[in-house]
Structure formats: structure tokens, C-alpha cells
């Protein structure tokens, strides 16, 4: 059952699953906190049960959709997460983020390094380095947001699922595909549009030059079939002080969904096995 927290003037819906060490999970664009529940269930087989905080980021799931897109910006989002941990009386935790959630997790670690014991970035990026490319992406995000609101949620979800980055999802079992689509359809066109306008890659600052500031252990996870993000992860690893890069065979952009057993086994070892975080 989801809980509600009011932080910094907005409402966040989140799920809390009790366990051992606290771990904050941040979902991707068009997702919700619940997407990580199957991963957590599989991790139990390997004796790993973190205390999981699974928020729906603004514009997603049952959380608020602010009228001002600037309220969904990266800076606002990481300060919200800081306040959410205060609300839950958690001083520090491990942080896991997938795709958009990975960008947020990285920003959170840069802004609040004392909060982050270890960082897991799945199919994530530090942003777009070139200002002109970033501006072009910002315009593309805004155009898509406008079209999404004009044509509706079902149109957008169908368009989103046809993107080349998700081509490997064709091999998913029908049940997994249906579950993924149901999560996406549980949001709203307005929410996703505002998220793009506020938290899209085009509006995110580039964190490439800040990676060497991070001292905590960092795991970069990519699907071996995702050439783009595997290349980004290798570049990131070379700039981080304490990082490892894990490639999940047989997976594209969403290893936790495409190879859930392999992902859960590795994940359990990284989060819970003694000595793995040092």
C-alpha cells in the first residue's frame, strides 16, 4: 500500500518495504516506484532484503503534477528527496536509479554526498555536454510534451514503446510487456509532459565534470545490447574514483526488466554481500 508524504509544498506517493539497510529506488520516465517491487522479490532468494523507499517522482504515479514545470527541475527534485529522507528519519542510504531516475540519483549524490552510502546507476547518463546539443534536446522535449498533451496518453505510450531504445522489449514475455504498459498508462499525459519540461535531459545540467567528486562506491549497470549507454558507462567509469561497470547479457536498456533474475542476483551481491561496497 502506498503512503503519502508532503515535502516542500508538494505531495509524494511512495511505497515503503521494511528490511535491513535503507535503499532509495528512483524509477525511469513513464515509470513509478512499483517497477522495482519484482526486483526486490527476486533479491529475497539471495538473502538480500533492504528497507526500500520507492517514491513516484513528480508527474508520475500518484504524486503531484505541479503547474509550474520548473518545480519538477533537477534542483527541486533532489531537494525534495533530501526532505523525504528527513521525513522518514533516514540520515543516509544506498541510492538506485534507472534511466531518468539514474540521472536524478547521480544529481542527488553530487548535491548530498553525505546522504549516499553507495550508488547504482542503471542505463543512466550525466547529461549532454555540448550546450547546443542540450538546447536542441530541450526543444525536442518541449515539442513532444506539447504533442503528448494534444494527442493523449494512449497515443504517447504507444509512440514511446516504439522507440528504438526499447526494441529489445519485443523479446519480453507478454505478461511483462502488459505490466510495463499498465504502469505507463497509470500516469497522465499532463504529468509526463510536465516531467519532460522540467526534468528532461535537455534541461538537466551536465555533470560530466563533477564525476570525480564522488567518493562513494558506484555501480554502472547496462544491458550488453544497449551500445549507447554501455559506451556512456565506460566513459563515466574512467572519470569516477570508485566505480565498476556491470554488463547484463541478453538485455538492452532495461536490464531489471529484460533479465530480472541475472539483475537481481548481481544486485543482491552488490547491495548485501559483505565487502562488496568497499
PDB file of C-alpha atoms in Angstrom:
ATOM      1  CA  UNK A   1       0.000   0.000   0.000  1.00  0.00           C
ATOM      2  CA  UNK A   2       1.312   3.432  -0.908  1.00  0.00           C
ATOM      3  CA  UNK A   3       1.926   6.143   1.643  1.00  0.00           C
ATOM      4  CA  UNK A   4       1.894   9.907   1.210  1.00  0.00           C
ATOM      5  CA  UNK A   5       4.480  12.471   2.279  1.00  0.00           C
ATOM      6  CA  UNK A   6       4.110  16.236   1.926  1.00  0.00           C
ATOM      7  CA  UNK A   7       7.536  17.793   1.373  1.00  0.00           C
ATOM      8  CA  UNK A   8       8.369  21.337   0.353  1.00  0.00           C
ATOM      9  CA  UNK A   9       4.758  22.058  -0.604  1.00  0.00           C
ATOM     10  CA  UNK A  10       4.114  19.012  -2.821  1.00  0.00           C
ATOM     11  CA  UNK A  11       2.731  15.513  -2.296  1.00  0.00           C
ATOM     12  CA  UNK A  12       4.833  12.456  -2.972  1.00  0.00           C
ATOM     13  CA  UNK A  13       3.320   8.991  -3.100  1.00  0.00           C
ATOM     14  CA  UNK A  14       5.737   6.247  -2.103  1.00  0.00           C
ATOM     15  CA  UNK A  15       5.886   2.644  -1.061  1.00  0.00           C
ATOM     16  CA  UNK A  16       7.997   1.542   1.898  1.00  0.00           C
ATOM     17  CA  UNK A  17       9.084  -2.086   2.234  1.00  0.00           C
ATOM     18  CA  UNK A  18      10.832  -2.762   5.572  1.00  0.00           C
ATOM     19  CA  UNK A  19      14.087  -4.675   5.702  1.00  0.00           C
ATOM     20  CA  UNK A  20      17.713  -4.151   6.544  1.00  0.00           C
ATOM     21  CA  UNK A  21      19.777  -1.194   5.313  1.00  0.00           C
ATOM     22  CA  UNK A  22      17.729   1.605   3.703  1.00  0.00           C
ATOM     23  CA  UNK A  23      17.789   1.933  -0.076  1.00  0.00           C
ATOM     24  CA  UNK A  24      16.123   4.644  -2.166  1.00  0.00           C
ATOM     25  CA  UNK A  25      14.899   3.483  -5.605  1.00  0.00           C
ATOM     26  CA  UNK A  26      14.243   6.017  -8.384  1.00  0.00           C
ATOM     27  CA  UNK A  27      12.280   4.924 -11.450  1.00  0.00           C
ATOM     28  CA  UNK A  28      12.581   5.998 -15.072  1.00  0.00           C
ATOM     29  CA  UNK A  29      10.425   8.259 -17.225  1.00  0.00           C
ATOM     30  CA  UNK A  30       6.829   6.940 -17.526  1.00  0.00           C
ATOM     31  CA  UNK A  31       7.514   4.612 -14.608  1.00  0.00           C
ATOM     32  CA  UNK A  32       6.571   4.552 -10.925  1.00  0.00           C
ATOM     33  CA  UNK A  33       8.175   3.305  -7.732  1.00  0.00           C
ATOM     34  CA  UNK A  34       6.391  -0.034  -8.022  1.00  0.00           C
ATOM     35  CA  UNK A  35       8.512  -1.104 -11.020  1.00  0.00           C
ATOM     36  CA  UNK A  36      11.239  -2.198  -8.596  1.00  0.00           C
ATOM     37  CA  UNK A  37       8.998  -4.470  -6.495  1.00  0.00           C
ATOM     38  CA  UNK A  38       9.610  -7.576  -8.688  1.00  0.00           C
ATOM     39  CA  UNK A  39      13.375  -6.973  -8.370  1.00  0.00           C
ATOM     40  CA  UNK A  40      13.108  -6.788  -4.582  1.00  0.00           C
ATOM     41  CA  UNK A  41      11.056 -10.001  -4.503  1.00  0.00           C
ATOM     42  CA  UNK A  42      13.727 -11.819  -6.514  1.00  0.00           C
ATOM     43  CA  UNK A  43      16.508 -10.473  -4.282  1.00  0.00           C
ATOM     44  CA  UNK A  44      14.961 -12.308  -1.334  1.00  0.00           C
ATOM     45  CA  UNK A  45      16.107 -15.575  -2.932  1.00  0.00           C
ATOM     46  CA  UNK A  46      19.681 -14.388  -2.443  1.00  0.00           C
ATOM     47  CA  UNK A  47      19.203 -13.346   1.188  1.00  0.00           C
ATOM     48  CA  UNK A  48      19.055  -9.606   0.461  1.00  0.00           C
ATOM     49  CA  UNK A  49      16.187  -7.504   1.793  1.00  0.00           C
ATOM     50  CA  UNK A  50      16.950  -3.787   2.001  1.00  0.00           C
ATOM     51  CA  UNK A  51      14.496  -1.331   3.513  1.00  0.00           C
ATOM     52  CA  UNK A  52      13.162   0.021   0.237  1.00  0.00           C
ATOM     53  CA  UNK A  53      11.844   3.548  -0.293  1.00  0.00           C
ATOM     54  CA  UNK A  54      10.037   3.626  -3.640  1.00  0.00           C
ATOM     55  CA  UNK A  55       8.699   7.111  -4.462  1.00  0.00           C
ATOM     56  CA  UNK A  56       6.734   8.129  -7.527  1.00  0.00           C
ATOM     57  CA  UNK A  57       8.642  11.137  -8.837  1.00  0.00           C
ATOM     58  CA  UNK A  58       6.606  14.272  -9.529  1.00  0.00           C
ATOM     59  CA  UNK A  59       4.478  13.932 -12.656  1.00  0.00           C
ATOM     60  CA  UNK A  60       4.378  10.157 -12.247  1.00  0.00           C
ATOM     61  CA  UNK A  61       2.179   7.617 -10.500  1.00  0.00           C
ATOM     62  CA  UNK A  62       0.140   9.083  -7.648  1.00  0.00           C
ATOM     63  CA  UNK A  63       2.455  12.014  -6.890  1.00  0.00           C
ATOM     64  CA  UNK A  64       1.593  15.638  -7.617  1.00  0.00           C
ATOM     65  CA  UNK A  65       1.819  17.312 -11.015  1.00  0.00           C
ATOM     66  CA  UNK A  66       2.888  20.911 -10.299  1.00  0.00           C
ATOM     67  CA  UNK A  67       1.501  23.616 -12.582  1.00  0.00           C
ATOM     68  CA  UNK A  68       4.930  25.222 -12.913  1.00  0.00           C
ATOM     69  CA  UNK A  69       7.270  22.866 -14.780  1.00  0.00           C
ATOM     70  CA  UNK A  70      10.240  24.490 -13.041  1.00  0.00           C
ATOM     71  CA  UNK A  71       9.018  22.821  -9.825  1.00  0.00           C
ATOM     72  CA  UNK A  72       9.953  19.470 -11.386  1.00  0.00           C
ATOM     73  CA  UNK A  73      13.525  20.573 -12.198  1.00  0.00           C
ATOM     74  CA  UNK A  74      16.549  18.562 -11.148  1.00  0.00           C
ATOM     75  CA  UNK A  75      17.471  21.018  -8.395  1.00  0.00           C
ATOM     76  CA  UNK A  76      13.952  20.945  -6.945  1.00  0.00           C
ATOM     77  CA  UNK A  77      13.740  17.162  -7.220  1.00  0.00           C
ATOM     78  CA  UNK A  78      16.945  16.417  -5.335  1.00  0.00           C
ATOM     79  CA  UNK A  79      15.944  18.828  -2.568  1.00  0.00           C
ATOM     80  CA  UNK A  80      12.579  17.038  -2.377  1.00  0.00           C
ATOM     81  CA  UNK A  81      14.358  13.703  -1.932  1.00  0.00           C
ATOM     82  CA  UNK A  82      16.554  15.208   0.785  1.00  0.00           C
ATOM     83  CA  UNK A  83      13.390  16.369   2.561  1.00  0.00           C
ATOM     84  CA  UNK A  84      11.714  12.982   2.046  1.00  0.00           C
ATOM     85  CA  UNK A  85      14.610  11.201   3.763  1.00  0.00           C
ATOM     86  CA  UNK A  86      14.316  13.687   6.635  1.00  0.00           C
ATOM     87  CA  UNK A  87      10.591  12.909   6.826  1.00  0.00           C
ATOM     88  CA  UNK A  88      11.428   9.200   7.091  1.00  0.00           C
ATOM     89  CA  UNK A  89      14.225   9.860   9.600  1.00  0.00           C
ATOM     90  CA  UNK A  90      16.859   8.311   7.314  1.00  0.00           C
ATOM     91  CA  UNK A  91      20.230  10.026   7.535  1.00  0.00           C
ATOM     92  CA  UNK A  92      21.899   8.113   4.698  1.00  0.00           C
ATOM     93  CA  UNK A  93      21.120   5.231   2.369  1.00  0.00           C
ATOM     94  CA  UNK A  94      22.086   3.436  -0.786  1.00  0.00           C
ATOM     95  CA  UNK A  95      20.546   5.010  -3.888  1.00  0.00           C
ATOM     96  CA  UNK A  96      19.481   3.181  -7.043  1.00  0.00           C
ATOM     97  CA  UNK A  97      18.245   4.895 -10.193  1.00  0.00           C
ATOM     98  CA  UNK A  98      17.175   3.688 -13.622  1.00  0.00           C
ATOM     99  CA  UNK A  99      17.433   5.961 -16.708  1.00  0.00           C
ATOM    100  CA  UNK A 100      15.750   9.254 -15.698  1.00  0.00           C
ATOM    101  CA  UNK A 101      15.905   8.026 -12.108  1.00  0.00           C
ATOM    102  CA  UNK A 102      19.596   7.360 -12.621  1.00  0.00           C
ATOM    103  CA  UNK A 103      20.123  10.961 -13.671  1.00  0.00           C
ATOM    104  CA  UNK A 104      18.293  12.053 -10.529  1.00  0.00           C
ATOM    105  CA  UNK A 105      20.275   9.610  -8.358  1.00  0.00           C
ATOM    106  CA  UNK A 106      23.543  10.971  -9.721  1.00  0.00           C
ATOM    107  CA  UNK A 107      22.459  14.572  -9.125  1.00  0.00           C
ATOM    108  CA  UNK A 108      21.360  13.653  -5.593  1.00  0.00           C
ATOM    109  CA  UNK A 109      24.773  12.118  -4.865  1.00  0.00           C
ATOM    110  CA  UNK A 110      26.520  15.228  -6.175  1.00  0.00           C
ATOM    111  CA  UNK A 111      24.337  17.615  -4.141  1.00  0.00           C
ATOM    112  CA  UNK A 112      24.101  15.491  -0.980  1.00  0.00           C
ATOM    113  CA  UNK A 113      27.092  13.122  -0.913  1.00  0.00           C
ATOM    114  CA  UNK A 114      26.774  12.619   2.865  1.00  0.00           C
ATOM    115  CA  UNK A 115      23.382  11.023   2.241  1.00  0.00           C
ATOM    116  CA  UNK A 116      24.613   8.367  -0.205  1.00  0.00           C
ATOM    117  CA  UNK A 117      26.431   5.247   1.004  1.00  0.00           C
ATOM    118  CA  UNK A 118      26.578   3.649  -2.429  1.00  0.00           C
ATOM    119  CA  UNK A 119      25.144   4.473  -5.847  1.00  0.00           C
ATOM    120  CA  UNK A 120      23.712   2.195  -8.523  1.00  0.00           C
ATOM    121  CA  UNK A 121      23.096   3.820 -11.924  1.00  0.00           C
ATOM    122  CA  UNK A 122      21.253   1.634 -14.424  1.00  0.00           C
ATOM    123  CA  UNK A 123      21.265   2.858 -18.037  1.00  0.00           C
ATOM    124  CA  UNK A 124      21.948   6.400 -16.882  1.00  0.00           C
ATOM    125  CA  UNK A 125      23.818   9.452 -18.125  1.00  0.00           C
ATOM    126  CA  UNK A 126      25.458  12.532 -16.547  1.00  0.00           C
ATOM    127  CA  UNK A 127      23.682  14.643 -19.172  1.00  0.00           C
ATOM    128  CA  UNK A 128      24.536  16.254 -22.505  1.00  0.00           C
ATOM    129  CA  UNK A 129      27.895  18.018 -22.523  1.00  0.00           C
ATOM    130  CA  UNK A 130      27.535  20.179 -25.626  1.00  0.00           C
ATOM    131  CA  UNK A 131      25.336  23.260 -24.902  1.00  0.00           C
ATOM    132  CA  UNK A 132      23.997  23.331 -28.472  1.00  0.00           C
ATOM    133  CA  UNK A 133      23.007  19.672 -28.340  1.00  0.00           C
ATOM    134  CA  UNK A 134      21.428  20.271 -24.945  1.00  0.00           C
ATOM    135  CA  UNK A 135      19.408  23.192 -26.352  1.00  0.00           C
ATOM    136  CA  UNK A 136      18.256  21.070 -29.297  1.00  0.00           C
ATOM    137  CA  UNK A 137      17.161  18.312 -26.927  1.00  0.00           C
ATOM    138  CA  UNK A 138      15.304  20.857 -24.794  1.00  0.00           C
ATOM    139  CA  UNK A 139      13.304  21.981 -27.834  1.00  0.00           C
ATOM    140  CA  UNK A 140      12.605  18.349 -28.770  1.00  0.00           C
ATOM    141  CA  UNK A 141      11.414  17.578 -25.225  1.00  0.00           C
ATOM    142  CA  UNK A 142       9.105  20.605 -25.252  1.00  0.00           C
ATOM    143  CA  UNK A 143       7.699  19.659 -28.671  1.00  0.00           C
ATOM    144  CA  UNK A 144       6.990  16.122 -27.506  1.00  0.00           C
ATOM    145  CA  UNK A 145       5.388  17.413 -24.289  1.00  0.00           C
ATOM    146  CA  UNK A 146       3.026  19.653 -26.280  1.00  0.00           C
ATOM    147  CA  UNK A 147       2.118  16.855 -28.668  1.00  0.00           C
ATOM    148  CA  UNK A 148       1.552  14.445 -25.811  1.00  0.00           C
ATOM    149  CA  UNK A 149      -0.973  16.767 -24.192  1.00  0.00           C
ATOM    150  CA  UNK A 150      -2.697  17.384 -27.519  1.00  0.00           C
ATOM    151  CA  UNK A 151      -2.983  13.718 -28.561  1.00  0.00           C
ATOM    152  CA  UNK A 152      -3.388  11.984 -25.202  1.00  0.00           C
ATOM    153  CA  UNK A 153      -1.807   9.353 -23.005  1.00  0.00           C
ATOM    154  CA  UNK A 154      -2.548   6.217 -25.024  1.00  0.00           C
ATOM    155  CA  UNK A 155      -1.118   7.762 -28.191  1.00  0.00           C
ATOM    156  CA  UNK A 156       2.038   8.785 -26.349  1.00  0.00           C
ATOM    157  CA  UNK A 157       2.589   5.433 -24.624  1.00  0.00           C
ATOM    158  CA  UNK A 158       2.256   3.632 -27.955  1.00  0.00           C
ATOM    159  CA  UNK A 159       4.723   6.044 -29.559  1.00  0.00           C
ATOM    160  CA  UNK A 160       7.133   5.754 -26.632  1.00  0.00           C
ATOM    161  CA  UNK A 161       7.117   1.962 -26.728  1.00  0.00           C
ATOM    162  CA  UNK A 162       8.058   2.024 -30.427  1.00  0.00           C
ATOM    163  CA  UNK A 163      11.290   3.951 -29.813  1.00  0.00           C
ATOM    164  CA  UNK A 164      14.434   2.093 -30.966  1.00  0.00           C
ATOM    165  CA  UNK A 165      15.862   2.111 -27.450  1.00  0.00           C
ATOM    166  CA  UNK A 166      13.101  -0.321 -26.431  1.00  0.00           C
ATOM    167  CA  UNK A 167      13.424  -2.621 -29.464  1.00  0.00           C
ATOM    168  CA  UNK A 168      14.711  -5.450 -27.247  1.00  0.00           C
ATOM    169  CA  UNK A 169      11.373  -5.435 -25.404  1.00  0.00           C
ATOM    170  CA  UNK A 170       9.932  -7.415 -28.304  1.00  0.00           C
ATOM    171  CA  UNK A 171      11.515 -10.490 -26.731  1.00  0.00           C
ATOM    172  CA  UNK A 172       9.801  -9.952 -23.377  1.00  0.00           C
ATOM    173  CA  UNK A 173       7.063 -12.333 -22.248  1.00  0.00           C
ATOM    174  CA  UNK A 174       3.588 -10.957 -22.946  1.00  0.00           C
ATOM    175  CA  UNK A 175       2.885 -10.691 -19.221  1.00  0.00           C
ATOM    176  CA  UNK A 176       5.940  -8.487 -18.670  1.00  0.00           C
ATOM    177  CA  UNK A 177       5.001  -6.268 -21.616  1.00  0.00           C
ATOM    178  CA  UNK A 178       1.458  -5.884 -20.334  1.00  0.00           C
ATOM    179  CA  UNK A 179       2.700  -4.990 -16.851  1.00  0.00           C
ATOM    180  CA  UNK A 180       5.086  -2.386 -18.242  1.00  0.00           C
ATOM    181  CA  UNK A 181       2.326  -0.834 -20.336  1.00  0.00           C
ATOM    182  CA  UNK A 182      -0.048  -0.780 -17.368  1.00  0.00           C
ATOM    183  CA  UNK A 183       2.487   1.176 -15.301  1.00  0.00           C
ATOM    184  CA  UNK A 184       2.902   3.708 -18.108  1.00  0.00           C
ATOM    185  CA  UNK A 185      -0.848   4.076 -18.518  1.00  0.00           C
ATOM    186  CA  UNK A 186      -1.261   4.639 -14.767  1.00  0.00           C
ATOM    187  CA  UNK A 187       0.258   8.102 -15.232  1.00  0.00           C
ATOM    188  CA  UNK A 188      -1.148  11.046 -17.153  1.00  0.00           C
ATOM    189  CA  UNK A 189      -0.246  12.942 -20.309  1.00  0.00           C
ATOM    190  CA  UNK A 190      -0.086  16.147 -18.284  1.00  0.00           C
ATOM    191  CA  UNK A 191       2.228  14.593 -15.705  1.00  0.00           C
ATOM    192  CA  UNK A 192       4.654  13.160 -18.245  1.00  0.00           C
ATOM    193  CA  UNK A 193       4.609  16.405 -20.224  1.00  0.00           C
ATOM    194  CA  UNK A 194       5.470  18.450 -17.141  1.00  0.00           C
ATOM    195  CA  UNK A 195       8.219  15.989 -16.248  1.00  0.00           C
ATOM    196  CA  UNK A 196       9.752  16.413 -19.711  1.00  0.00           C
ATOM    197  CA  UNK A 197       9.539  20.199 -19.454  1.00  0.00           C
ATOM    198  CA  UNK A 198      11.129  20.261 -16.016  1.00  0.00           C
ATOM    199  CA  UNK A 199      13.343  17.198 -15.726  1.00  0.00           C
ATOM    200  CA  UNK A 200      14.053  16.203 -19.325  1.00  0.00           C
ATOM    201  CA  UNK A 201      17.632  15.578 -20.432  1.00  0.00           C
ATOM    202  CA  UNK A 202      17.605  18.897 -22.297  1.00  0.00           C
ATOM    203  CA  UNK A 203      17.115  20.814 -19.045  1.00  0.00           C
ATOM    204  CA  UNK A 204      19.488  18.817 -16.898  1.00  0.00           C
ATOM    205  CA  UNK A 205      22.909  20.366 -16.264  1.00  0.00           C
ATOM    206  CA  UNK A 206      25.871  18.322 -17.464  1.00  0.00           C
ATOM    207  CA  UNK A 207      27.530  16.507 -14.548  1.00  0.00           C
ATOM    208  CA  UNK A 208      30.442  15.075 -16.518  1.00  0.00           C
ATOM    209  CA  UNK A 209      32.968  17.401 -14.899  1.00  0.00           C
ATOM    210  CA  UNK A 210      31.679  16.602 -11.396  1.00  0.00           C
ATOM    211  CA  UNK A 211      32.008  12.814 -11.506  1.00  0.00           C
ATOM    212  CA  UNK A 212      35.440  12.846  -9.901  1.00  0.00           C
ATOM    213  CA  UNK A 213      33.928  14.480  -6.798  1.00  0.00           C
ATOM    214  CA  UNK A 214      32.114  11.282  -5.842  1.00  0.00           C
ATOM    215  CA  UNK A 215      33.938   9.089  -3.339  1.00  0.00           C
ATOM    216  CA  UNK A 216      31.208   6.520  -2.596  1.00  0.00           C
ATOM    217  CA  UNK A 217      31.136   3.173  -4.444  1.00  0.00           C
ATOM    218  CA  UNK A 218      29.313   3.480  -7.770  1.00  0.00           C
ATOM    219  CA  UNK A 219      27.987   0.614  -9.881  1.00  0.00           C
ATOM    220  CA  UNK A 220      27.177   1.406 -13.505  1.00  0.00           C
ATOM    221  CA  UNK A 221      24.799  -1.198 -14.912  1.00  0.00           C
ATOM    222  CA  UNK A 222      23.940  -1.523 -18.587  1.00  0.00           C
ATOM    223  CA  UNK A 223      22.482  -4.125 -20.867  1.00  0.00           C
ATOM    224  CA  UNK A 224      25.090  -5.615 -23.185  1.00  0.00           C
ATOM    225  CA  UNK A 225      22.708  -4.991 -26.116  1.00  0.00           C
ATOM    226  CA  UNK A 226      22.452  -1.266 -25.331  1.00  0.00           C
ATOM    227  CA  UNK A 227      25.513   0.062 -27.168  1.00  0.00           C
ATOM    228  CA  UNK A 228      24.801   3.735 -26.476  1.00  0.00           C
ATOM    229  CA  UNK A 229      24.523   3.513 -22.693  1.00  0.00           C
ATOM    230  CA  UNK A 230      27.246   0.894 -22.413  1.00  0.00           C
ATOM    231  CA  UNK A 231      29.568   3.413 -24.080  1.00  0.00           C
ATOM    232  CA  UNK A 232      28.390   6.182 -21.746  1.00  0.00           C
ATOM    233  CA  UNK A 233      29.001   3.948 -18.730  1.00  0.00           C
ATOM    234  CA  UNK A 234      32.566   3.224 -19.839  1.00  0.00           C
ATOM    235  CA  UNK A 235      33.252   6.953 -20.145  1.00  0.00           C
ATOM    236  CA  UNK A 236      31.742   7.540 -16.722  1.00  0.00           C
ATOM    237  CA  UNK A 237      33.772   4.751 -15.140  1.00  0.00           C
ATOM    238  CA  UNK A 238      37.006   6.349 -16.336  1.00  0.00           C
ATOM    239  CA  UNK A 239      36.121   9.572 -14.503  1.00  0.00           C
ATOM    240  CA  UNK A 240      34.745   8.138 -11.266  1.00  0.00           C
ATOM    241  CA  UNK A 241      37.035   7.400  -8.330  1.00  0.00           C
ATOM    242  CA  UNK A 242      35.426   4.186  -7.081  1.00  0.00           C
ATOM    243  CA  UNK A 243      33.345   2.625  -9.840  1.00  0.00           C
ATOM    244  CA  UNK A 244      32.587  -0.675 -11.514  1.00  0.00           C
ATOM    245  CA  UNK A 245      30.734  -1.307 -14.782  1.00  0.00           C
ATOM    246  CA  UNK A 246      28.474  -4.345 -14.994  1.00  0.00           C
ATOM    247  CA  UNK A 247      27.079  -5.524 -18.326  1.00  0.00           C
ATOM    248  CA  UNK A 248      23.993  -7.730 -18.164  1.00  0.00           C
ATOM    249  CA  UNK A 249      23.969 -10.207 -21.078  1.00  0.00           C
ATOM    250  CA  UNK A 250      20.793 -10.552 -23.082  1.00  0.00           C
ATOM    251  CA  UNK A 251      19.442  -7.143 -22.057  1.00  0.00           C
ATOM    252  CA  UNK A 252      19.019  -3.756 -23.687  1.00  0.00           C
ATOM    253  CA  UNK A 253      18.087  -0.505 -21.945  1.00  0.00           C
ATOM    254  CA  UNK A 254      16.138  -2.127 -19.081  1.00  0.00           C
ATOM    255  CA  UNK A 255      18.213  -4.960 -17.572  1.00  0.00           C
ATOM    256  CA  UNK A 256      15.995  -5.161 -14.455  1.00  0.00           C
ATOM    257  CA  UNK A 257      13.025  -5.927 -16.722  1.00  0.00           C
ATOM    258  CA  UNK A 258      14.644  -7.934 -19.532  1.00  0.00           C
ATOM    259  CA  UNK A 259      16.897 -10.158 -17.396  1.00  0.00           C
ATOM    260  CA  UNK A 260      15.303  -9.920 -13.941  1.00  0.00           C
ATOM    261  CA  UNK A 261      16.994 -12.989 -12.434  1.00  0.00           C
ATOM    262  CA  UNK A 262      20.506 -12.038 -13.569  1.00  0.00           C
ATOM    263  CA  UNK A 263      19.944  -8.463 -12.482  1.00  0.00           C
ATOM    264  CA  UNK A 264      18.551  -9.448  -9.063  1.00  0.00           C
ATOM    265  CA  UNK A 265      21.425 -11.862  -8.363  1.00  0.00           C
ATOM    266  CA  UNK A 266      24.071  -9.265  -9.161  1.00  0.00           C
ATOM    267  CA  UNK A 267      22.118  -6.551  -7.354  1.00  0.00           C
ATOM    268  CA  UNK A 268      21.787  -8.626  -4.180  1.00  0.00           C
ATOM    269  CA  UNK A 269      25.521  -9.298  -4.136  1.00  0.00           C
ATOM    270  CA  UNK A 270      26.367  -5.635  -4.630  1.00  0.00           C
ATOM    271  CA  UNK A 271      23.969  -4.307  -2.020  1.00  0.00           C
ATOM    272  CA  UNK A 272      24.152  -7.005   0.634  1.00  0.00           C
ATOM    273  CA  UNK A 273      27.303  -9.148   0.319  1.00  0.00           C
ATOM    274  CA  UNK A 274      29.919  -8.201   2.920  1.00  0.00           C
ATOM    275  CA  UNK A 275      32.833  -6.275   1.432  1.00  0.00           C
ATOM    276  CA  UNK A 276      31.285  -5.643  -1.979  1.00  0.00           C
ATOM    277  CA  UNK A 277      30.863  -1.903  -1.347  1.00  0.00           C
ATOM    278  CA  UNK A 278      34.499  -1.207  -0.491  1.00  0.00           C
TER     279      UNK A 278
END
